[in-house]
Amino acid sequence: MTAPAADGPGPRSVGVSQRNIGESLSFDLSRPGRVGCILPDLDVPEAELPVDQLRRDLTLPEMSQVDVVRYFTALSTLNYSIDSGFYPLGSCTMKYNPKINDDVAALPGFARVHPLQDESTTQGALELLYELQGCLAELTGMDAVCLAPAAGAHGELAGILTVKAYLRDRGEDRHRILVPDSAHGTNPATAAMCGFSVGSIRTGADGNLDLNDLASQLDDDVAALMITMPNTLGLFEPGIARIAEMVHASGAVMYGDGANMNAIVGRARFGDLGFDVVHMNLHKTMSTPHGGGGPGAGPIAVKEPLEPFLPTPVAARNPHGVFRLMAPEHSIGKVGLFHGNFGVLVRAYAYIRALGLEGLREVSETAVLNANYIKERLREAYRLPYDRPCLHEVVFSGSNQRAHGVRTLDIAKRLIDYGFHPPTVYFPLIVDEALMIEPTESESLENLDAFCDAMLEIAREAKESPEVVKNAPHNSPVRRLDEATAARRPVLRWRPAMADPPEAETSGGRGHPTSRPG
Ligand SMILES: *Cc1c(COP(=O)(O)O)cnc(C)c1O
């Protein structure tokens, strides 16, 4: 593979107009008096419209139609998405999803149904919810499902509140939740939001939970262990049955973070592994494209004793075959509007039914195969902190490259020059200079090889010409963003005659490593 030039025109500089777009606002292209369309002469009495007032108060860019079209077309090409390239963002499962599932969700009978319609007119939609609950119960090995939560973190919140209500009903007042030190940040955040104190359990040198540390912290004040399966190192926890035994013996609940279900779908079930509650991220595993902050779904599945405490509503079928939305007997109540993000649920149902169990098994098999392929191709160049077969993702450390003054953030930025979305970096927190790569099942061998070639080339550059990597990206419309300032002090308002570019866009800043798994 030839390395993109360190400076000068890169693949993004397709045309002058596009190259400038990254640095321009539409206001910069404005020319007084220029218009996008020509209106006929007025043939009625002139009247003052609110819009005239608005026009006086607002400064709007004055542009021709073709400039507007080119401006927005060029902007649209700056957006990296799964439809434009490989997106190996670990823990996020940025896989390609069949477009037909979007088509199904857009069918008027689904897209135009209103949640306040009489149930007699929405039987088909309710049946879909009921059937999807059944599919997810079967795939997780659980007894009951609530589809209402709108994201993974939201599912965690609903799940832990359900656990709290269940324990209280048993007359128990427990105050602590245990979370492994490798966990996604949402786990301890959820526990804290639900009023629990958080205890951290160590991960051993082998990548498994340290059972001695767990044993020493488990007591009758612990409400639950929240554990990700497979864990955030992409590893299966071989001690999971023993862990469940220990947790249950202390009277606590096993909470499963099932956001990484792409690794095990159709092959291992949370219920069989000893979990009592699990949330899933349908927007990761089950065919909703995500990444732009769009809608998601984080259903929770529980074992029977927790069913009465689930959020409302849950879809049910009465003995006459009529579908209804019901409130579980001791429900914790509503966690959002209506029944969650219906369009996401339709996509998940279409996806599950189209693939069937065999197809879903192929998903997890290929996802795991692809991650292990990348692990083997890159192992000579990048340090593998946990050298054992991985599941759907592989975690490397950039510590070899650090010896040459190149940091993981630099490697991630250099990948942009090669046309790839960077992997997740600096997560999990327990891995020094972490690079977390999740290829997913939807990439061909050629795509995986192209990515690995780029990673190997960057490792060579780190040794031979570290400055090229340290100053990357060279070919993108913007260079190094100061991500910390951009998040803390965003400049969202255009000011006329702005002397300097907005601070958040200053290039060259050494941003904090804030790339987080989503
Ligand atoms: C993505 C993820 C979450 C959070 O899911 P959101 O839908 O982003 O709220 C929680 N845990 C793990 C392990 C994840 O990968």
XYZ file of C-alpha atoms and ligand atoms in Angstrom:
533
model
C 0.000 0.000 0.000
C 1.340 3.452 -0.825
C 1.196 5.900 2.012
C -0.867 9.003 1.334
C 1.361 12.047 0.929
C 2.144 13.682 4.217
C 1.103 17.021 2.775
C -0.554 18.301 -0.324
C -3.695 17.130 -2.013
C -5.231 13.959 -0.664
C -8.256 11.922 -1.599
C -10.550 14.579 -0.113
C -9.416 17.328 -2.459
C -11.683 16.265 -5.283
C -12.526 19.789 -6.339
C -11.662 23.274 -5.254
C -15.164 23.877 -3.962
C -15.137 20.732 -1.869
C -11.683 21.338 -0.465
C -12.728 24.776 0.757
C -15.966 23.607 2.262
C -14.341 22.231 5.405
C -13.120 25.723 6.243
C -16.125 27.758 5.048
C -19.522 28.586 6.394
C -22.334 29.431 4.023
C -21.945 33.010 5.336
C -18.443 33.135 3.862
C -19.926 32.370 0.441
C -22.578 35.086 0.782
C -22.555 38.013 -1.697
C -24.920 40.961 -1.137
C -27.957 40.753 -3.394
C -27.316 37.269 -4.683
C -30.519 35.178 -4.713
C -31.507 31.564 -5.185
C -34.716 32.125 -7.120
C -36.498 34.914 -8.957
C -40.023 35.755 -7.886
C -42.564 37.390 -10.252
C -43.399 41.076 -9.750
C -45.877 41.834 -6.998
C -49.452 42.118 -8.379
C -51.225 42.554 -5.015
C -50.916 45.287 -2.363
C -47.692 45.008 -0.382
C -48.087 43.822 3.227
C -45.662 43.534 6.106
C -45.047 39.872 6.933
C -43.416 38.566 10.107
C -40.758 37.128 7.839
C -39.689 40.685 6.849
C -39.093 41.462 10.499
C -37.172 38.207 10.822
C -35.062 39.056 7.817
C -34.119 42.377 9.387
C -33.210 40.714 12.693
C -31.334 37.791 11.230
C -28.356 37.824 8.955
C -28.875 35.146 6.349
C -26.384 34.175 3.671
C -27.250 35.429 0.186
C -26.383 32.731 -2.326
C -27.299 31.447 -5.755
C -29.170 28.157 -6.020
C -26.249 26.271 -7.487
C -23.944 27.487 -4.706
C -26.408 26.303 -2.067
C -26.694 22.894 -3.739
C -22.919 22.536 -4.058
C -22.344 23.737 -0.524
C -24.645 21.153 1.054
C -23.631 18.380 -1.338
C -19.992 18.963 -0.443
C -20.810 19.033 3.279
C -22.662 15.730 2.956
C -19.536 14.043 1.576
C -17.540 15.057 4.667
C -19.638 12.777 6.820
C -18.044 9.387 7.392
C -20.573 6.588 7.677
C -20.852 2.845 7.352
C -22.210 3.455 3.844
C -18.934 5.145 2.890
C -16.353 2.908 4.535
C -15.058 0.515 7.196
C -15.989 1.621 10.717
C -14.193 -0.588 13.260
C -15.267 1.347 16.367
C -14.900 -1.193 19.185
C -17.862 -1.838 21.510
C -20.151 -0.013 19.075
C -20.895 -2.728 16.466
C -20.961 -0.324 13.531
C -22.024 -3.012 11.098
C -23.692 -2.629 7.750
C -27.392 -3.410 7.968
C -29.604 -4.617 5.138
C -31.531 -1.682 3.652
C -34.643 -3.804 3.326
C -35.168 -3.475 7.097
C -35.357 0.305 6.677
C -37.874 -0.238 3.882
C -39.991 -2.437 6.149
C -39.951 0.171 8.934
C -41.006 2.799 6.363
C -44.111 0.870 5.243
C -47.054 3.230 5.815
C -48.796 0.735 8.114
C -45.819 0.968 10.480
C -44.508 4.463 9.849
C -47.859 6.258 10.014
C -49.441 4.448 12.943
C -50.037 6.722 15.943
C -49.482 5.555 19.510
C -52.749 7.159 20.637
C -54.832 5.269 18.058
C -57.419 2.878 19.448
C -55.876 -0.557 20.006
C -58.474 -2.133 17.730
C -56.827 -0.286 14.815
C -53.218 -1.140 15.720
C -53.404 -4.895 16.213
C -50.685 -5.552 13.633
C -48.232 -3.173 15.294
C -48.984 -4.610 18.735
C -48.584 -8.145 17.421
C -45.148 -7.177 16.093
C -44.147 -5.896 19.555
C -45.474 -9.066 21.180
C -43.644 -11.304 18.705
C -40.404 -9.331 19.088
C -40.597 -9.723 22.882
C -40.856 -13.463 22.295
C -37.869 -13.520 19.907
C -35.698 -11.578 22.349
C -36.778 -13.748 25.290
C -35.758 -16.809 23.292
C -32.422 -15.329 22.155
C -31.509 -14.286 25.711
C -32.956 -17.325 27.497
C -35.132 -15.087 29.659
C -38.820 -15.163 30.623
C -40.100 -11.644 29.929
C -39.086 -8.599 27.899
C -39.856 -4.878 27.969
C -39.090 -3.002 24.751
C -39.559 0.532 26.090
C -35.980 1.729 26.875
C -34.540 3.837 24.056
C -30.798 3.095 24.409
C -28.334 0.806 26.123
C -27.761 3.174 29.027
C -31.526 3.689 29.290
C -31.979 -0.104 29.441
C -29.435 -0.234 32.255
C -31.366 2.436 34.153
C -34.666 0.579 33.644
C -33.017 -2.751 34.518
C -31.383 -1.561 37.746
C -34.580 0.235 38.841
C -36.394 -3.072 38.216
C -33.813 -4.880 40.371
C -34.226 -2.259 43.097
C -38.025 -2.662 43.119
C -37.681 -6.451 43.171
C -35.272 -6.415 46.131
C -37.413 -3.935 48.030
C -40.434 -6.168 47.495
C -38.402 -8.989 49.055
C -37.926 -6.717 52.055
C -34.256 -6.139 51.320
C -32.467 -2.834 51.399
C -29.120 -3.285 49.656
C -26.885 -0.321 48.851
C -23.981 -1.452 46.685
C -23.491 -2.523 43.084
C -20.286 -4.195 41.941
C -18.840 -3.449 38.503
C -15.647 -4.791 36.871
C -12.852 -2.256 36.273
C -13.101 -2.979 32.536
C -16.779 -1.932 32.364
C -18.352 0.559 30.001
C -18.747 3.873 31.836
C -22.524 3.648 31.672
C -22.507 0.735 34.180
C -21.128 2.593 37.218
C -23.009 5.733 36.110
C -26.298 3.787 36.085
C -25.639 2.284 39.505
C -24.873 5.722 40.931
C -27.948 7.301 39.286
C -30.121 4.648 40.905
C -28.723 5.610 44.311
C -26.220 2.787 44.817
C -22.598 3.068 45.805
C -20.261 1.420 43.316
C -17.578 -1.140 44.050
C -14.945 -1.934 41.411
C -13.798 -5.532 40.813
C -10.320 -6.137 39.416
C -9.621 -7.846 36.118
C -6.846 -10.438 36.377
C -3.770 -10.625 34.134
C -5.614 -13.235 32.029
C -8.454 -10.794 31.222
C -10.944 -12.578 33.473
C -12.718 -11.215 36.533
C -10.615 -11.715 39.678
C -12.801 -14.144 41.655
C -10.917 -13.522 44.904
C -11.601 -9.807 44.645
C -15.253 -10.573 43.908
C -15.507 -12.931 46.902
C -13.961 -10.348 49.208
C -16.511 -7.685 48.220
C -19.695 -9.767 48.023
C -21.857 -9.410 51.119
C -25.504 -8.875 52.045
C -25.272 -5.178 51.160
C -24.600 -5.927 47.474
C -27.705 -5.591 45.275
C -26.189 -6.714 41.981
C -23.115 -7.478 39.965
C -23.243 -5.670 36.607
C -21.120 -7.553 34.144
C -20.634 -7.291 30.398
C -20.716 -10.499 28.406
C -18.433 -10.958 26.549
C -16.430 -8.435 28.546
C -15.199 -5.135 27.139
C -11.844 -6.731 26.317
C -13.788 -8.825 23.801
C -13.184 -11.938 25.895
C -15.580 -14.630 27.031
C -15.622 -14.954 30.816
C -14.985 -18.669 31.426
C -15.805 -18.339 35.142
C -19.288 -16.983 34.482
C -21.179 -19.976 35.969
C -19.067 -19.822 39.132
C -19.552 -16.027 39.313
C -23.346 -16.424 39.051
C -23.250 -19.035 41.831
C -21.294 -16.710 44.122
C -23.551 -13.724 43.395
C -26.744 -15.709 43.959
C -25.365 -17.277 47.148
C -25.007 -13.771 48.570
C -28.598 -12.948 47.617
C -27.615 -10.463 44.896
C -28.842 -10.213 41.307
C -26.800 -10.944 38.140
C -27.145 -7.995 35.758
C -25.911 -8.566 32.209
C -24.766 -5.770 29.916
C -25.731 -7.339 26.589
C -24.572 -4.479 24.356
C -21.964 -6.851 22.902
C -24.533 -9.435 21.870
C -23.219 -9.472 18.309
C -20.489 -11.778 19.644
C -22.786 -14.493 20.963
C -26.187 -14.098 19.338
C -27.687 -17.493 18.539
C -24.900 -19.305 20.434
C -24.966 -18.423 24.135
C -27.906 -17.168 26.173
C -27.716 -14.875 29.189
C -30.418 -16.848 30.965
C -28.448 -20.101 30.600
C -25.294 -18.388 31.884
C -26.968 -17.429 35.162
C -28.080 -13.868 34.498
C -31.341 -12.532 35.976
C -31.582 -9.289 33.957
C -29.985 -8.220 30.689
C -30.283 -5.255 28.373
C -29.629 -5.494 24.643
C -28.657 -2.767 22.192
C -30.881 -3.405 19.183
C -29.154 -0.475 17.437
C -25.893 -2.406 17.659
C -26.849 -6.009 16.990
C -30.261 -5.858 15.349
C -30.166 -3.672 12.275
C -30.531 -0.045 13.219
C -27.787 2.130 11.761
C -26.390 4.355 14.484
C -23.571 6.737 15.189
C -25.206 10.028 14.360
C -27.163 10.164 17.570
C -30.243 8.669 15.968
C -32.872 6.628 17.768
C -31.994 3.345 19.441
C -33.612 0.635 21.520
C -32.298 -0.985 24.700
C -34.916 -3.594 25.659
C -34.484 -5.452 28.927
C -35.152 -9.145 29.483
C -35.655 -10.670 32.936
C -36.197 -13.972 34.677
C -39.697 -14.638 35.989
C -39.307 -13.329 39.572
C -38.506 -9.861 38.237
C -41.268 -9.775 35.605
C -43.901 -7.995 37.748
C -41.555 -5.026 38.233
C -40.745 -4.359 34.556
C -41.389 -0.876 33.134
C -44.678 -0.256 31.412
C -45.934 -1.018 28.827
C -45.408 -4.628 27.881
C -47.291 -6.146 24.940
C -49.596 -9.034 25.813
C -52.180 -11.251 24.095
C -55.451 -12.093 25.802
C -57.189 -15.492 25.465
C -59.267 -14.144 22.539
C -56.101 -13.405 20.570
C -56.388 -9.630 21.057
C -53.105 -7.764 21.535
C -52.869 -5.118 24.243
C -50.326 -2.957 26.015
C -50.284 -3.813 29.713
C -48.685 -2.506 32.899
C -46.908 -5.287 34.825
C -48.421 -5.783 38.301
C -45.783 -3.908 40.346
C -44.300 -1.958 37.466
C -41.638 0.663 38.138
C -43.698 2.794 35.734
C -42.935 4.505 32.480
C -39.364 5.100 31.357
C -40.217 7.061 28.215
C -42.963 7.934 25.802
C -45.375 5.211 24.776
C -43.627 1.927 23.903
C -40.157 3.055 22.866
C -38.710 3.670 19.414
C -41.123 1.727 17.273
C -39.183 2.054 13.995
C -36.098 0.530 15.603
C -38.208 -2.335 16.925
C -39.676 -2.988 13.461
C -36.156 -3.168 11.983
C -35.059 -5.617 14.681
C -38.062 -7.845 14.083
C -37.558 -7.830 10.302
C -33.859 -8.627 10.787
C -34.431 -11.493 13.216
C -37.178 -13.061 11.117
C -35.232 -12.718 7.863
C -32.069 -14.325 9.257
C -33.643 -16.883 11.553
C -31.583 -18.704 14.159
C -29.182 -20.125 11.576
C -28.562 -16.700 10.074
C -27.996 -15.125 13.485
C -25.510 -17.871 14.359
C -23.654 -17.012 11.173
C -23.591 -13.351 12.265
C -21.793 -14.131 15.525
C -19.556 -16.746 13.909
C -18.359 -14.330 11.209
C -18.018 -11.406 13.626
C -15.741 -13.533 15.827
C -13.784 -14.918 12.885
C -13.144 -11.414 11.512
C -11.885 -10.092 14.861
C -9.529 -13.039 15.265
C -8.261 -12.547 11.701
C -7.306 -8.953 12.518
C -5.740 -10.107 15.782
C -3.478 -12.546 13.932
C -2.510 -10.123 11.156
C -1.566 -7.274 13.519
C -0.048 -9.184 16.429
C 3.564 -8.708 15.317
C 3.191 -4.939 15.040
C 0.942 -4.085 17.972
C 1.115 -5.415 21.514
C -1.674 -7.809 22.514
C -2.213 -7.343 26.254
C -4.484 -10.395 26.470
C -3.151 -12.961 24.067
C -5.952 -15.479 23.695
C -8.756 -16.093 21.205
C -11.089 -13.095 21.261
C -14.773 -12.845 20.452
C -16.225 -9.988 18.368
C -13.475 -7.446 19.015
C -9.774 -7.347 19.715
C -7.989 -4.959 22.050
C -4.399 -3.955 21.246
C -2.095 -1.587 23.058
C -0.102 1.104 21.249
C 2.677 0.821 23.851
C 5.252 -0.468 21.270
C 4.654 2.659 19.197
C 4.845 4.881 22.251
C 8.540 3.985 22.427
C 8.924 6.057 19.242
C 6.924 8.943 20.687
C 3.789 7.963 18.767
C 0.603 7.693 20.780
C -2.546 5.725 20.117
C -4.364 8.977 19.346
C -1.785 9.648 16.587
C -2.343 6.191 15.103
C -6.094 6.792 15.113
C -5.639 10.156 13.369
C -3.263 8.671 10.778
C -5.876 6.051 9.861
C -8.061 8.917 8.654
C -5.433 9.642 5.949
C -5.772 6.042 4.791
C -9.538 6.454 4.493
C -10.625 4.453 7.540
C -12.663 5.440 10.555
C -10.391 4.996 13.604
C -11.153 2.276 16.125
C -12.157 3.095 19.707
C -9.142 4.418 21.599
C -8.206 4.627 25.289
C -10.998 2.226 26.255
C -11.161 -0.069 28.162
C -9.388 2.054 30.742
C -7.353 -0.859 32.098
C -5.352 -1.161 28.846
C -2.490 1.296 28.367
C -2.817 3.148 25.017
C -5.803 0.932 24.108
C -6.901 0.381 20.501
C -10.169 -1.515 20.416
C -11.054 -2.914 16.992
C -14.468 -4.376 16.153
C -14.677 -5.341 12.480
C -18.200 -6.884 12.629
C -19.450 -9.615 10.311
C -20.331 -7.390 7.395
C -16.814 -6.783 5.999
C -15.181 -8.817 3.229
C -11.722 -10.356 3.477
C -10.453 -7.652 1.075
C -11.711 -4.883 3.356
C -10.163 -6.492 6.435
C -6.864 -6.857 4.558
C -6.889 -3.242 3.398
C -7.412 -2.101 6.982
C -4.669 -4.405 8.305
C -2.282 -3.210 5.557
C -2.899 0.379 6.646
C -2.336 -0.499 10.324
C 0.940 -2.289 9.479
C 2.046 0.627 7.335
C 1.335 3.032 10.202
C 3.365 0.818 12.564
C 6.263 1.046 10.075
C 5.845 4.825 9.821
C 5.821 5.100 13.610
C 9.312 3.576 13.600
C 10.783 5.229 10.528
C 9.062 8.594 10.272
C 7.148 9.187 13.506
C 6.551 12.864 12.673
C 4.230 11.846 9.823
C 2.034 9.925 12.255
C 2.266 12.515 15.024
C 1.042 15.281 12.738
C -1.768 13.300 11.112
C -4.301 13.687 9.665
C -2.782 15.470 6.680
C -5.553 15.138 4.114
C -8.746 15.763 6.037
C -10.718 19.019 5.763
C -9.855 19.781 9.392
C -6.708 18.628 11.187
C -6.409 18.020 14.927
C -9.484 19.239 16.702
C -9.185 20.284 20.293
C -11.812 17.787 21.344
C -11.850 18.745 25.006
C -12.481 22.430 24.302
C -14.941 21.556 21.550
C -16.973 19.599 24.093
C -16.611 22.046 26.977
C -16.839 25.362 25.142
C -18.613 24.714 21.862
C -18.928 27.726 19.571
C -22.384 27.325 18.100
C -23.126 30.861 16.969
C -21.748 32.538 13.890
C -20.518 36.031 14.588
C -20.217 38.458 11.703
C -16.675 39.527 10.900
C -15.234 36.913 13.166
C -11.575 37.805 13.389
C -10.373 34.337 14.354
C -11.769 30.921 13.645
C -13.937 29.630 16.508
C -11.767 28.310 19.279
C -13.258 24.841 19.109
C -11.987 24.536 15.556
C -8.402 25.543 16.225
C -6.224 22.980 14.549
C -3.013 21.612 15.900
C -4.241 21.303 19.497
C -3.321 18.117 21.284
C -6.827 17.053 22.130
C -7.592 14.830 25.019
C -8.234 11.265 24.013
C -11.967 11.563 24.160
C -12.963 8.997 21.554
C -15.474 6.973 23.446
C -17.283 3.809 22.499
C -20.933 4.502 21.852
C -22.726 0.787 23.750
C -22.612 0.231 25.085
C -23.424 0.690 26.144
C -24.339 1.901 26.034
O -25.284 1.840 25.031
P -25.963 3.190 24.477
O -27.023 2.739 23.544
O -24.866 3.966 23.825
O -26.530 3.923 25.649
C -23.328 0.052 27.361
N -22.458 -0.976 27.544
C -21.647 -1.418 26.553
C -20.720 -2.561 26.818
C -21.685 -0.825 25.302
O -20.876 -1.256 24.328
